[in-house]
mmCIF file of C-alpha atoms in Angstrom:
data_model
loop_
_atom_site.group_PDB
_atom_site.id
_atom_site.type_symbol
_atom_site.label_atom_id
_atom_site.label_comp_id
_atom_site.label_asym_id
_atom_site.label_seq_id
_atom_site.Cartn_x
_atom_site.Cartn_y
_atom_site.Cartn_z
ATOM 1 C CA UNK A 1 145.426 103.696 -33.318
ATOM 2 C CA UNK A 2 143.770 101.909 -36.063
ATOM 3 C CA UNK A 3 144.612 102.226 -40.945
ATOM 4 C CA UNK A 4 141.084 102.507 -43.279
ATOM 5 C CA UNK A 5 142.512 100.965 -45.765
ATOM 6 C CA UNK A 6 139.674 99.674 -48.563
ATOM 7 C CA UNK A 7 141.397 95.622 -49.875
ATOM 8 C CA UNK A 8 141.107 92.341 -50.882
ATOM 9 C CA UNK A 9 142.978 89.944 -48.859
ATOM 10 C CA UNK A 10 142.226 87.115 -51.399
ATOM 11 C CA UNK A 11 143.305 89.529 -54.223
ATOM 12 C CA UNK A 12 140.337 90.620 -55.377
ATOM 13 C CA UNK A 13 140.246 94.301 -55.899
ATOM 14 C CA UNK A 14 136.470 94.502 -56.682
ATOM 15 C CA UNK A 15 135.500 93.506 -52.799
ATOM 16 C CA UNK A 16 135.370 97.655 -52.772
ATOM 17 C CA UNK A 17 132.151 97.838 -54.952
ATOM 18 C CA UNK A 18 130.943 95.930 -51.588
ATOM 19 C CA UNK A 19 132.822 98.126 -48.214
ATOM 20 C CA UNK A 20 132.066 101.250 -49.407
ATOM 21 C CA UNK A 21 130.911 101.948 -45.917
ATOM 22 C CA UNK A 22 132.465 99.840 -43.264
ATOM 23 C CA UNK A 23 129.386 100.712 -41.303
ATOM 24 C CA UNK A 24 126.756 99.810 -44.339
ATOM 25 C CA UNK A 25 128.311 96.612 -44.400
ATOM 26 C CA UNK A 26 128.120 96.189 -40.848
ATOM 27 C CA UNK A 27 124.335 96.801 -40.760
ATOM 28 C CA UNK A 28 123.897 93.991 -42.607
ATOM 29 C CA UNK A 29 125.101 91.822 -39.056
ATOM 30 C CA UNK A 30 121.820 92.989 -37.437
ATOM 31 C CA UNK A 31 124.332 93.874 -34.484
ATOM 32 C CA UNK A 32 125.581 90.534 -33.648
ATOM 33 C CA UNK A 33 128.837 90.250 -32.078
ATOM 34 C CA UNK A 34 129.748 87.175 -32.643
ATOM 35 C CA UNK A 35 128.044 83.998 -35.550
ATOM 36 C CA UNK A 36 128.538 81.061 -36.162
ATOM 37 C CA UNK A 37 131.150 80.609 -39.484
ATOM 38 C CA UNK A 38 128.551 78.856 -41.867
ATOM 39 C CA UNK A 39 125.617 81.643 -40.843
ATOM 40 C CA UNK A 40 128.757 84.210 -42.121
ATOM 41 C CA UNK A 41 129.346 83.080 -44.977
ATOM 42 C CA UNK A 42 125.674 83.382 -46.021
ATOM 43 C CA UNK A 43 125.829 86.927 -45.197
ATOM 44 C CA UNK A 44 128.987 87.459 -47.175
ATOM 45 C CA UNK A 45 126.750 86.177 -49.561
ATOM 46 C CA UNK A 46 124.100 87.581 -49.900
ATOM 47 C CA UNK A 47 126.566 91.270 -49.373
ATOM 48 C CA UNK A 48 128.323 90.128 -52.700
ATOM 49 C CA UNK A 49 127.311 86.729 -54.716
ATOM 50 C CA UNK A 50 129.644 87.197 -56.852
ATOM 51 C CA UNK A 51 133.325 88.024 -55.229
ATOM 52 C CA UNK A 52 132.893 86.503 -51.787
ATOM 53 C CA UNK A 53 133.005 82.512 -53.497
ATOM 54 C CA UNK A 54 133.446 79.627 -51.136
ATOM 55 C CA UNK A 55 137.016 79.452 -52.569
ATOM 56 C CA UNK A 56 137.428 82.557 -51.550
ATOM 57 C CA UNK A 57 136.308 83.053 -48.800
ATOM 58 C CA UNK A 58 137.790 80.422 -47.455
ATOM 59 C CA UNK A 59 140.931 81.566 -49.124
ATOM 60 C CA UNK A 60 139.421 85.262 -46.526
ATOM 61 C CA UNK A 61 138.986 83.585 -43.123
ATOM 62 C CA UNK A 62 142.629 81.629 -43.617
ATOM 63 C CA UNK A 63 144.338 84.855 -44.630
ATOM 64 C CA UNK A 64 142.619 86.640 -41.475
ATOM 65 C CA UNK A 65 144.012 83.287 -39.794
ATOM 66 C CA UNK A 66 140.614 82.568 -38.760
ATOM 67 C CA UNK A 67 140.084 79.289 -41.335
ATOM 68 C CA UNK A 68 140.443 76.395 -38.141
ATOM 69 C CA UNK A 69 137.514 78.670 -35.444
ATOM 70 C CA UNK A 70 133.522 77.797 -34.982
ATOM 71 C CA UNK A 71 132.534 80.604 -34.372
ATOM 72 C CA UNK A 72 133.937 84.206 -35.210
ATOM 73 C CA UNK A 73 133.959 87.827 -34.089
ATOM 74 C CA UNK A 74 132.563 89.774 -36.555
ATOM 75 C CA UNK A 75 134.772 92.881 -36.048
ATOM 76 C CA UNK A 76 137.415 91.087 -36.507
ATOM 77 C CA UNK A 77 136.950 89.246 -39.407
ATOM 78 C CA UNK A 78 135.297 93.069 -41.159
ATOM 79 C CA UNK A 79 138.463 94.946 -39.564
ATOM 80 C CA UNK A 80 140.720 92.086 -41.404
ATOM 81 C CA UNK A 81 138.492 92.372 -45.311
ATOM 82 C CA UNK A 82 138.291 96.199 -45.318
ATOM 83 C CA UNK A 83 141.323 97.540 -43.270
ATOM 84 C CA UNK A 84 140.621 97.942 -39.629
ATOM 85 C CA UNK A 85 143.225 96.355 -38.327
ATOM 86 C CA UNK A 86 146.551 98.141 -35.839
ATOM 87 C CA UNK A 87 149.280 99.855 -37.685
ATOM 88 C CA UNK A 88 151.618 97.586 -36.659
ATOM 89 C CA UNK A 89 149.791 94.339 -38.008
ATOM 90 C CA UNK A 90 148.794 96.464 -41.217
ATOM 91 C CA UNK A 91 153.011 97.648 -41.935
ATOM 92 C CA UNK A 92 153.301 93.441 -41.368
ATOM 93 C CA UNK A 93 150.617 92.868 -44.087
ATOM 94 C CA UNK A 94 151.185 95.018 -46.306
ATOM 95 C CA UNK A 95 155.095 93.582 -46.035
ATOM 96 C CA UNK A 96 153.601 89.694 -45.989
ATOM 97 C CA UNK A 97 151.166 91.204 -49.462
ATOM 98 C CA UNK A 98 152.247 90.635 -53.006
ATOM 99 C CA UNK A 99 152.408 93.491 -55.557
ATOM 100 C CA UNK A 100 150.057 93.874 -57.443
ATOM 101 C CA UNK A 101 149.945 94.246 -61.507
ATOM 102 C CA UNK A 102 150.529 97.359 -62.551
ATOM 103 C CA UNK A 103 147.628 99.056 -65.013
ATOM 104 C CA UNK A 104 149.947 100.430 -68.132
ATOM 105 C CA UNK A 105 147.722 101.643 -70.894
ATOM 106 C CA UNK A 106 149.174 102.358 -75.025
ATOM 107 C CA UNK A 107 147.351 104.771 -77.012
ATOM 108 C CA UNK A 108 148.216 106.980 -79.901
ATOM 109 C CA UNK A 109 146.691 107.524 -83.396
ATOM 110 C CA UNK A 110 145.604 104.777 -85.756
ATOM 111 C CA UNK A 111 148.319 102.544 -88.026
ATOM 112 C CA UNK A 112 150.834 103.780 -85.098
ATOM 113 C CA UNK A 113 152.445 100.624 -83.726
ATOM 114 C CA UNK A 114 150.505 99.924 -81.210
ATOM 115 C CA UNK A 115 149.637 95.852 -82.180
ATOM 116 C CA UNK A 116 153.188 95.737 -82.249
ATOM 117 C CA UNK A 117 153.955 97.504 -79.712
ATOM 118 C CA UNK A 118 151.342 95.587 -77.390
ATOM 119 C CA UNK A 119 152.781 91.806 -78.432
ATOM 120 C CA UNK A 120 156.486 92.550 -77.820
ATOM 121 C CA UNK A 121 155.404 94.213 -74.332
ATOM 122 C CA UNK A 122 152.934 90.675 -73.325
ATOM 123 C CA UNK A 123 155.763 88.834 -74.225
ATOM 124 C CA UNK A 124 158.472 90.363 -72.389
ATOM 125 C CA UNK A 125 156.373 91.360 -68.880
ATOM 126 C CA UNK A 126 153.928 88.927 -69.301
ATOM 127 C CA UNK A 127 150.920 91.679 -68.388
ATOM 128 C CA UNK A 128 147.004 90.693 -69.242
ATOM 129 C CA UNK A 129 146.083 92.265 -73.265
ATOM 130 C CA UNK A 130 143.130 94.459 -72.738
ATOM 131 C CA UNK A 131 140.645 96.075 -75.501
ATOM 132 C CA UNK A 132 137.246 97.748 -74.159
ATOM 133 C CA UNK A 133 136.198 95.697 -77.518
ATOM 134 C CA UNK A 134 137.402 91.883 -75.897
ATOM 135 C CA UNK A 135 135.473 92.678 -72.506
ATOM 136 C CA UNK A 136 132.049 94.004 -74.650
ATOM 137 C CA UNK A 137 131.684 91.110 -75.875
ATOM 138 C CA UNK A 138 132.764 88.626 -73.147
ATOM 139 C CA UNK A 139 130.087 90.217 -71.380
ATOM 140 C CA UNK A 140 127.079 89.921 -73.999
ATOM 141 C CA UNK A 141 128.025 86.777 -74.223
ATOM 142 C CA UNK A 142 128.198 85.909 -70.658
ATOM 143 C CA UNK A 143 125.118 87.423 -70.112
ATOM 144 C CA UNK A 144 126.167 89.181 -67.132
ATOM 145 C CA UNK A 145 124.208 92.419 -65.208
ATOM 146 C CA UNK A 146 126.460 94.799 -66.629
ATOM 147 C CA UNK A 147 126.347 92.408 -70.237
ATOM 148 C CA UNK A 148 123.041 93.034 -70.010
ATOM 149 C CA UNK A 149 122.851 96.603 -70.008
ATOM 150 C CA UNK A 150 125.281 97.063 -72.724
ATOM 151 C CA UNK A 151 123.406 94.819 -75.086
ATOM 152 C CA UNK A 152 120.479 96.510 -74.670
ATOM 153 C CA UNK A 153 122.939 100.264 -76.124
ATOM 154 C CA UNK A 154 123.936 97.790 -78.520
ATOM 155 C CA UNK A 155 120.220 96.981 -79.670
ATOM 156 C CA UNK A 156 118.783 99.672 -80.275
ATOM 157 C CA UNK A 157 121.890 101.184 -82.850
ATOM 158 C CA UNK A 158 123.835 103.888 -79.256
ATOM 159 C CA UNK A 159 126.880 103.977 -78.808
ATOM 160 C CA UNK A 160 127.277 102.411 -75.411
ATOM 161 C CA UNK A 161 128.287 105.055 -72.517
ATOM 162 C CA UNK A 162 131.528 105.715 -70.387
ATOM 163 C CA UNK A 163 130.456 105.310 -67.501
ATOM 164 C CA UNK A 164 129.279 101.965 -68.387
ATOM 165 C CA UNK A 165 132.824 101.158 -70.171
ATOM 166 C CA UNK A 166 134.724 102.182 -67.303
ATOM 167 C CA UNK A 167 132.091 99.863 -65.369
ATOM 168 C CA UNK A 168 132.963 97.062 -67.528
ATOM 169 C CA UNK A 169 136.228 97.642 -67.704
ATOM 170 C CA UNK A 170 136.996 98.108 -63.980
ATOM 171 C CA UNK A 171 135.614 93.854 -63.332
ATOM 172 C CA UNK A 172 138.091 93.277 -65.312
ATOM 173 C CA UNK A 173 140.705 94.443 -64.046
ATOM 174 C CA UNK A 174 139.366 93.100 -60.856
ATOM 175 C CA UNK A 175 139.961 89.783 -61.576
ATOM 176 C CA UNK A 176 142.013 87.333 -60.196
ATOM 177 C CA UNK A 177 144.357 87.502 -63.577
ATOM 178 C CA UNK A 178 145.150 91.067 -64.100
ATOM 179 C CA UNK A 179 145.762 91.690 -60.578
ATOM 180 C CA UNK A 180 148.068 88.781 -60.623
ATOM 181 C CA UNK A 181 150.216 89.738 -63.863
ATOM 182 C CA UNK A 182 149.468 93.397 -64.624
ATOM 183 C CA UNK A 183 146.940 95.155 -67.557
ATOM 184 C CA UNK A 184 147.803 96.485 -70.786
ATOM 185 C CA UNK A 185 145.205 98.620 -72.056
ATOM 186 C CA UNK A 186 144.955 98.640 -75.706
ATOM 187 C CA UNK A 187 143.575 102.137 -77.432
ATOM 188 C CA UNK A 188 141.308 103.265 -73.845
ATOM 189 C CA UNK A 189 140.649 105.214 -73.223
ATOM 190 C CA UNK A 190 139.740 106.938 -76.526
ATOM 191 C CA UNK A 191 137.937 109.967 -75.532
ATOM 192 C CA UNK A 192 137.990 112.667 -72.599
ATOM 193 C CA UNK A 193 134.936 111.382 -71.561
ATOM 194 C CA UNK A 194 136.503 107.675 -70.772
ATOM 195 C CA UNK A 195 139.781 109.038 -68.972
ATOM 196 C CA UNK A 196 137.372 112.140 -67.114
ATOM 197 C CA UNK A 197 135.378 108.363 -65.984
ATOM 198 C CA UNK A 198 138.398 106.394 -65.143
ATOM 199 C CA UNK A 199 139.623 108.920 -62.964
ATOM 200 C CA UNK A 200 136.245 109.130 -61.012
ATOM 201 C CA UNK A 201 136.311 105.390 -60.905
ATOM 202 C CA UNK A 202 139.290 105.324 -58.925
ATOM 203 C CA UNK A 203 140.846 103.755 -61.824
ATOM 204 C CA UNK A 204 144.744 103.806 -60.570
ATOM 205 C CA UNK A 205 147.115 103.434 -64.326
ATOM 206 C CA UNK A 206 150.631 103.451 -63.786
ATOM 207 C CA UNK A 207 152.195 103.821 -67.109
ATOM 208 C CA UNK A 208 150.376 106.093 -70.176
ATOM 209 C CA UNK A 209 152.435 105.482 -72.703
ATOM 210 C CA UNK A 210 151.540 107.233 -76.182
ATOM 211 C CA UNK A 211 153.424 105.677 -79.370
ATOM 212 C CA UNK A 212 153.684 109.902 -81.356
ATOM 213 C CA UNK A 213 154.134 109.739 -85.129
ATOM 214 C CA UNK A 214 153.514 112.091 -88.070
ATOM 215 C CA UNK A 215 150.417 112.031 -89.956
ATOM 216 C CA UNK A 216 151.858 111.987 -93.144
ATOM 217 C CA UNK A 217 154.510 109.073 -91.878
ATOM 218 C CA UNK A 218 150.236 107.374 -90.612
ATOM 219 C CA UNK A 219 149.429 108.170 -93.918
ATOM 220 C CA UNK A 220 151.656 106.153 -95.701
ATOM 221 C CA UNK A 221 151.421 103.160 -93.442
ATOM 222 C CA UNK A 222 147.989 102.879 -94.366
ATOM 223 C CA UNK A 223 147.905 103.546 -97.900
ATOM 224 C CA UNK A 224 150.422 100.732 -99.130
ATOM 225 C CA UNK A 225 148.074 97.503 -96.562
ATOM 226 C CA UNK A 226 146.884 95.516 -97.849
ATOM 227 C CA UNK A 227 144.429 92.417 -96.963
ATOM 228 C CA UNK A 228 145.366 88.545 -98.378
ATOM 229 C CA UNK A 229 141.417 87.234 -97.552
ATOM 230 C CA UNK A 230 142.166 83.923 -97.394
ATOM 231 C CA UNK A 231 144.584 83.536 -94.558
ATOM 232 C CA UNK A 232 144.231 87.144 -93.426
ATOM 233 C CA UNK A 233 147.698 88.326 -93.097
ATOM 234 C CA UNK A 234 148.262 91.418 -93.851
ATOM 235 C CA UNK A 235 151.024 93.218 -96.455
ATOM 236 C CA UNK A 236 152.264 96.207 -96.781
ATOM 237 C CA UNK A 237 153.595 97.523 -100.820
ATOM 238 C CA UNK A 238 156.587 98.914 -99.315
ATOM 239 C CA UNK A 239 157.497 97.729 -95.707
ATOM 240 C CA UNK A 240 156.459 94.256 -96.238
ATOM 241 C CA UNK A 241 155.994 93.262 -98.902
ATOM 242 C CA UNK A 242 153.550 90.360 -99.977
ATOM 243 C CA UNK A 243 154.755 87.290 -102.077
ATOM 244 C CA UNK A 244 154.504 87.711 -105.580
ATOM 245 C CA UNK A 245 152.002 84.862 -106.784
ATOM 246 C CA UNK A 246 149.309 86.195 -104.163
ATOM 247 C CA UNK A 247 149.666 89.977 -105.046
ATOM 248 C CA UNK A 248 146.190 89.801 -107.156
ATOM 249 C CA UNK A 249 144.450 88.282 -104.722
ATOM 250 C CA UNK A 250 144.943 91.053 -102.262
ATOM 251 C CA UNK A 251 142.365 93.983 -100.778
ATOM 252 C CA UNK A 252 142.835 97.691 -100.323
ATOM 253 C CA UNK A 253 140.172 98.031 -97.639
ATOM 254 C CA UNK A 254 138.529 101.179 -97.701
ATOM 255 C CA UNK A 255 139.546 101.977 -94.438
ATOM 256 C CA UNK A 256 143.016 101.948 -95.628
ATOM 257 C CA UNK A 257 142.279 105.085 -98.504
ATOM 258 C CA UNK A 258 144.040 108.363 -97.385
ATOM 259 C CA UNK A 259 140.998 110.337 -96.436
ATOM 260 C CA UNK A 260 139.786 107.807 -95.046
ATOM 261 C CA UNK A 261 142.906 107.575 -92.985
ATOM 262 C CA UNK A 262 143.006 111.643 -92.693
ATOM 263 C CA UNK A 263 139.457 111.476 -91.044
ATOM 264 C CA UNK A 264 140.762 108.955 -87.909
ATOM 265 C CA UNK A 265 143.540 110.825 -87.245
ATOM 266 C CA UNK A 266 141.234 114.508 -87.027
ATOM 267 C CA UNK A 267 139.314 112.666 -84.654
ATOM 268 C CA UNK A 268 142.297 110.775 -82.623
ATOM 269 C CA UNK A 269 143.581 114.812 -82.353
ATOM 270 C CA UNK A 270 140.865 116.448 -81.016
ATOM 271 C CA UNK A 271 140.780 113.974 -78.395
ATOM 272 C CA UNK A 272 143.942 112.899 -77.196
ATOM 273 C CA UNK A 273 144.660 117.080 -76.558
ATOM 274 C CA UNK A 274 142.000 116.194 -73.505
ATOM 275 C CA UNK A 275 143.263 112.973 -72.800
ATOM 276 C CA UNK A 276 147.024 113.117 -71.510
ATOM 277 C CA UNK A 277 145.964 115.719 -68.977
ATOM 278 C CA UNK A 278 144.061 112.680 -66.555
ATOM 279 C CA UNK A 279 147.646 110.506 -67.083
ATOM 280 C CA UNK A 280 150.102 113.784 -66.856
ATOM 281 C CA UNK A 281 152.055 111.981 -63.648
ATOM 282 C CA UNK A 282 152.053 108.776 -65.076
ATOM 283 C CA UNK A 283 152.777 109.519 -68.775
ATOM 284 C CA UNK A 284 156.242 107.849 -71.189
ATOM 285 C CA UNK A 285 156.170 109.892 -74.445
ATOM 286 C CA UNK A 286 157.341 107.315 -77.742
ATOM 287 C CA UNK A 287 158.950 108.386 -81.069
ATOM 288 C CA UNK A 288 157.502 106.001 -83.130
ATOM 289 C CA UNK A 289 158.941 106.461 -86.595
ATOM 290 C CA UNK A 290 162.464 104.723 -84.783
ATOM 291 C CA UNK A 291 162.177 100.759 -85.824
ATOM 292 C CA UNK A 292 159.908 98.500 -84.319
ATOM 293 C CA UNK A 293 163.206 97.238 -81.434
ATOM 294 C CA UNK A 294 163.408 100.459 -80.967
ATOM 295 C CA UNK A 295 160.245 101.880 -79.413
ATOM 296 C CA UNK A 296 160.124 98.362 -78.059
ATOM 297 C CA UNK A 297 163.253 99.509 -76.049
ATOM 298 C CA UNK A 298 162.289 103.249 -74.886
ATOM 299 C CA UNK A 299 159.130 101.763 -74.159
ATOM 300 C CA UNK A 300 160.523 99.450 -71.626
ATOM 301 C CA UNK A 301 162.798 101.254 -70.201
ATOM 302 C CA UNK A 302 159.661 103.244 -68.603
ATOM 303 C CA UNK A 303 157.640 99.991 -68.213
ATOM 304 C CA UNK A 304 160.864 98.140 -66.241
ATOM 305 C CA UNK A 305 160.954 100.989 -63.521
ATOM 306 C CA UNK A 306 157.465 99.486 -61.959
#
């Protein structure tokens, strides 16, 4: 009896894109039962050149116990890659495999303190901090296929579709640093269609941390903020007063006026209720009106269990 699992023995979650159907990939080998290692490597690169790099392929052969083989039984290797292995061997491999890092989403309204908590979470747990803005910029700058597709929308003055954003996120989550350390997704998903696209793409979130703060408190936090244009530092007239000598040069940004803040809050409230059901099994709601250390204590209590 066998146990069918799609996995990447060398920690590459994006492998599943090249393994959606075992028989389809098997057909790439033209029905051949045995191949030389160089021929097999060449075919793997045709299947998915991005992920079957020389380093990853060597790690694959080593993980499958085939590092010293000159010729390879195709079904043996495919069985290892795509998880069609005897149940006892599957149990052994699962026990020996390192645990993949968790995916944690942090959400909340503007000025809820997500930035402060992200820094604390990164410092304690070592998760890779990811925002969709960073992912978009990186892919556009590198000229990846997904980046080119996103740039076409951006250059046309259009919003990048949620399905494309999710594909960008999915690709980023499959990279080795996140597979090893885990990921802190900041402010994504922002809309119900993005949450739905995540579910359809099979992106499994282990914790959805939602920071809640009353609107009036958020307005008070926002309208008191001031920017130092020379240093980029952010101050607050009440909670983090600036040195007296720089007060005159501080800027009150247009986004920090009450009308703009309440508009953003209305948008947030119109969407968050339809996002939450997608994460009801892993949601942790935190009171964001407490001191930052107290908020973090509540967040860390849930993350410690992962």
